Tab-separated table of C-alpha atoms in Angstrom:
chain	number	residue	atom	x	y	z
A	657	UNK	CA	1.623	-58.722	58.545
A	658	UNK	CA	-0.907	-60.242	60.523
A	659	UNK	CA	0.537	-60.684	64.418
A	660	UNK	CA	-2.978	-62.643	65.590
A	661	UNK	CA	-1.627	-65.237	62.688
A	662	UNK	CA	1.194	-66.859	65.076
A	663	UNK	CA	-0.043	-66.155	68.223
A	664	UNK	CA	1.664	-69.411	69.329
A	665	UNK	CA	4.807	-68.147	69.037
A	666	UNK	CA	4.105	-64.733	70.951
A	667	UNK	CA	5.269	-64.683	74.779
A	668	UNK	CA	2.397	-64.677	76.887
A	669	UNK	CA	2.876	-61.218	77.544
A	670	UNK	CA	2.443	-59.928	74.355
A	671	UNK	CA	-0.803	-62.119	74.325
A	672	UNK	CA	-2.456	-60.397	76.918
A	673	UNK	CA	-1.675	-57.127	75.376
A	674	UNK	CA	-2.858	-58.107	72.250
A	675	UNK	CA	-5.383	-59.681	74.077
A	676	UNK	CA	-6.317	-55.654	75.374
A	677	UNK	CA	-5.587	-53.536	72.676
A	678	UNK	CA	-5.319	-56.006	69.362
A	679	UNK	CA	-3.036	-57.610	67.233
A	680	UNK	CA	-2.936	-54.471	65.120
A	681	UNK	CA	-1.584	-52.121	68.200
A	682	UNK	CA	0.209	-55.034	69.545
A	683	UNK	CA	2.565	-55.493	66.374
A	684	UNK	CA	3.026	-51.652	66.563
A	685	UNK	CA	4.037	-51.544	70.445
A	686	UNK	CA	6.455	-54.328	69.171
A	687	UNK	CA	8.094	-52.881	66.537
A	688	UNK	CA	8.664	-49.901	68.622
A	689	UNK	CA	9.501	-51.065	71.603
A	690	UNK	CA	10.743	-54.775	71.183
A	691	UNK	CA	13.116	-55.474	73.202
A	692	UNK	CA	13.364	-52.525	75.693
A	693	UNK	CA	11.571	-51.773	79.073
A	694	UNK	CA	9.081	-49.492	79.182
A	695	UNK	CA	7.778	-47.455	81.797
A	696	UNK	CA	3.387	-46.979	81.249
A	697	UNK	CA	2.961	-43.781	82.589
A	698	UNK	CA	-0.097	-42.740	84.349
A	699	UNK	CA	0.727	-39.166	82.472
A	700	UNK	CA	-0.226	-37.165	85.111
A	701	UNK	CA	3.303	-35.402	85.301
A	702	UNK	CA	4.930	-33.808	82.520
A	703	UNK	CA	7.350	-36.269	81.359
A	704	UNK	CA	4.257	-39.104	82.120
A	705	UNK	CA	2.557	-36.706	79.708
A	706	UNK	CA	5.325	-37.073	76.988
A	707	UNK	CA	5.370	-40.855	77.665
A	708	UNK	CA	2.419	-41.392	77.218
A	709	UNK	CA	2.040	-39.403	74.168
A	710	UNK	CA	4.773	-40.913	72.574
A	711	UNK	CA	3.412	-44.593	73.606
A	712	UNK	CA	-0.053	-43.170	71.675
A	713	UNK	CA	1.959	-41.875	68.479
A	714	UNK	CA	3.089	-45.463	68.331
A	715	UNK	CA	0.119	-47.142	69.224
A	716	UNK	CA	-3.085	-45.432	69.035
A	717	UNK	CA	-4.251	-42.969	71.193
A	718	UNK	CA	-7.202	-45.366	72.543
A	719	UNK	CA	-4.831	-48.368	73.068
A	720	UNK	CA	-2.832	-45.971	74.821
A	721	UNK	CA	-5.132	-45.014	76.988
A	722	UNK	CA	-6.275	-48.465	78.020
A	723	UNK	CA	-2.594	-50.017	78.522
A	724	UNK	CA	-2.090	-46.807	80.878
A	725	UNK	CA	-5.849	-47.725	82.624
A	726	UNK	CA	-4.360	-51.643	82.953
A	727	UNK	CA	-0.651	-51.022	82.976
A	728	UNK	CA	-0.093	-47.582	84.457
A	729	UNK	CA	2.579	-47.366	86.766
A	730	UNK	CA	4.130	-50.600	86.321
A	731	UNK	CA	7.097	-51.248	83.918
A	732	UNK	CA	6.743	-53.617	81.333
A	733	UNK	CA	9.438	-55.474	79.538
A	734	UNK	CA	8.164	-55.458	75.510
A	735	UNK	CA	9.946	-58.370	73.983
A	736	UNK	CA	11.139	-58.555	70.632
A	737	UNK	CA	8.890	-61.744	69.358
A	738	UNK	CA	11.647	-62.538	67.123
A	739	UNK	CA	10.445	-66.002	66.291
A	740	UNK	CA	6.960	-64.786	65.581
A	741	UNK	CA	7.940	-61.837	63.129
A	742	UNK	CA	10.167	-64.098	61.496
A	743	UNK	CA	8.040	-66.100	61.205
A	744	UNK	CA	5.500	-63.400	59.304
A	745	UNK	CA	8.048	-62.315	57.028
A	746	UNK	CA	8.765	-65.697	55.671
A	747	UNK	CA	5.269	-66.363	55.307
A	748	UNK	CA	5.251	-63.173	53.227
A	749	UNK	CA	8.083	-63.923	51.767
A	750	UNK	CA	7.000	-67.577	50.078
A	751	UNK	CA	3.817	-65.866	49.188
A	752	UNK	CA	5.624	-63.228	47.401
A	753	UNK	CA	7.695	-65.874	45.465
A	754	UNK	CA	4.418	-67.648	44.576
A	755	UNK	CA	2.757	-64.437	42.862
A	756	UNK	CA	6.827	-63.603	41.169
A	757	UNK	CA	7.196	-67.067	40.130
A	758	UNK	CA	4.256	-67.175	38.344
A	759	UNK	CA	6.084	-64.952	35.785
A	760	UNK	CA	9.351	-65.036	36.366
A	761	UNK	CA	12.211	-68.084	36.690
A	762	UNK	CA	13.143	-69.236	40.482
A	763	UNK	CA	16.245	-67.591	39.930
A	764	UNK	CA	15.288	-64.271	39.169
A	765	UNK	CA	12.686	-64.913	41.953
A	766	UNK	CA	14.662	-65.335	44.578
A	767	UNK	CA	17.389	-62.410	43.880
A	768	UNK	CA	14.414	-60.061	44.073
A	769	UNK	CA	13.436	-61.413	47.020
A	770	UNK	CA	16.811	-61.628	48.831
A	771	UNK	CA	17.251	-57.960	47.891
A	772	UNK	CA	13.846	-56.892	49.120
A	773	UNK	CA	14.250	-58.767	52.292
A	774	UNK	CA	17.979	-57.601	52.559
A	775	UNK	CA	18.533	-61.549	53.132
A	776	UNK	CA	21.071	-64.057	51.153
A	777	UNK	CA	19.824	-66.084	48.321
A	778	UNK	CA	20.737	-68.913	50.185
A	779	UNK	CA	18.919	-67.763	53.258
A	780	UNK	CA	15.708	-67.444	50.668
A	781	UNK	CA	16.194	-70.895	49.452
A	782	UNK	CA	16.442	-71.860	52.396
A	783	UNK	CA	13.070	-70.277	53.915
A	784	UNK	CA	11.476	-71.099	50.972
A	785	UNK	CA	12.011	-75.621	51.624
A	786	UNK	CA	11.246	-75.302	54.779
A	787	UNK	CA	7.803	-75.624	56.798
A	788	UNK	CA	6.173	-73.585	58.600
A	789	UNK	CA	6.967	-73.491	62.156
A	790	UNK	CA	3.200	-73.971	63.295
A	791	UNK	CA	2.964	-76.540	60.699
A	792	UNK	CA	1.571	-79.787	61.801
A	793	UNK	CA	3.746	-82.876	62.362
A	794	UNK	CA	2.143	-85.265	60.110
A	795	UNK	CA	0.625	-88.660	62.287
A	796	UNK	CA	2.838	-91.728	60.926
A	797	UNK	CA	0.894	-94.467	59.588
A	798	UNK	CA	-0.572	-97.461	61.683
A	799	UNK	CA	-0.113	-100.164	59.048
């Protein structure tokens, strides 16, 4: 998954941060933390120590060390960027049923899939007739 991909559907937040440490860090301080508050600590105490050690297992140890040099002390609200991962997955998803249908019926296809994904078949079908949500609107004609 490639975060930098729908970058218009990431809060602003998460676009400065990505902005700071990359998309690759920024996916992995939002699958961690999505959704939760989180304390940067300037790890000069024991438990900002631990903090910040944990925030480095998650991230990177240098993307830890410059949220803590932009963000330390402060307390950040990580959202979940829901709409953008769900996004990602359903990209991944269609391109998986691409390479599958190549070989195998639609059918088959999209049980694998909806097992993979831990999704309905329905919910697969569904994902897979619809557009993209950064897709553009097309212009209507003139004449």
């Amino acid at each position: 998954m490639k975060l930098d991909d729908v970058t218009e559907l990431l809060p602003e937040s998460i676009q400065e941060i990505a902005h700071l440490i990359g998309y690759p860090a920024a996916l992995a301080l939002v699958t961690t933390f999505g959704g939760t508050t989180l304390a940067v600590a300037m790890a000069v105490t024991d438990k900002g120590v631990a903090n910040f050690q944990y925030l480095a297992e998650a991230i990177g140890q240098r993307e830890a060390e410059i949220l803590t040099r932009h963000y330390g002390g402060d307390v950040l609200y990580i959202p979940r960027c829901y709409t953008a991962l769900q996004e990602l997955r359903d990209r991944e998803l269609c391109r998986r049923f691409d390479e599958l249908n190549a070989e195998h019926s639609a059918n088959w296809t999209v049980q694998q899939l909806a097992l993979h994904y831990k999704l309905a078949d329905r919910t697969v079908w569904r994902i897979l007739k619809r557009p993209s949500r950064l897709a553009v609107p097309e212009q209507p004609a003139l004449f």
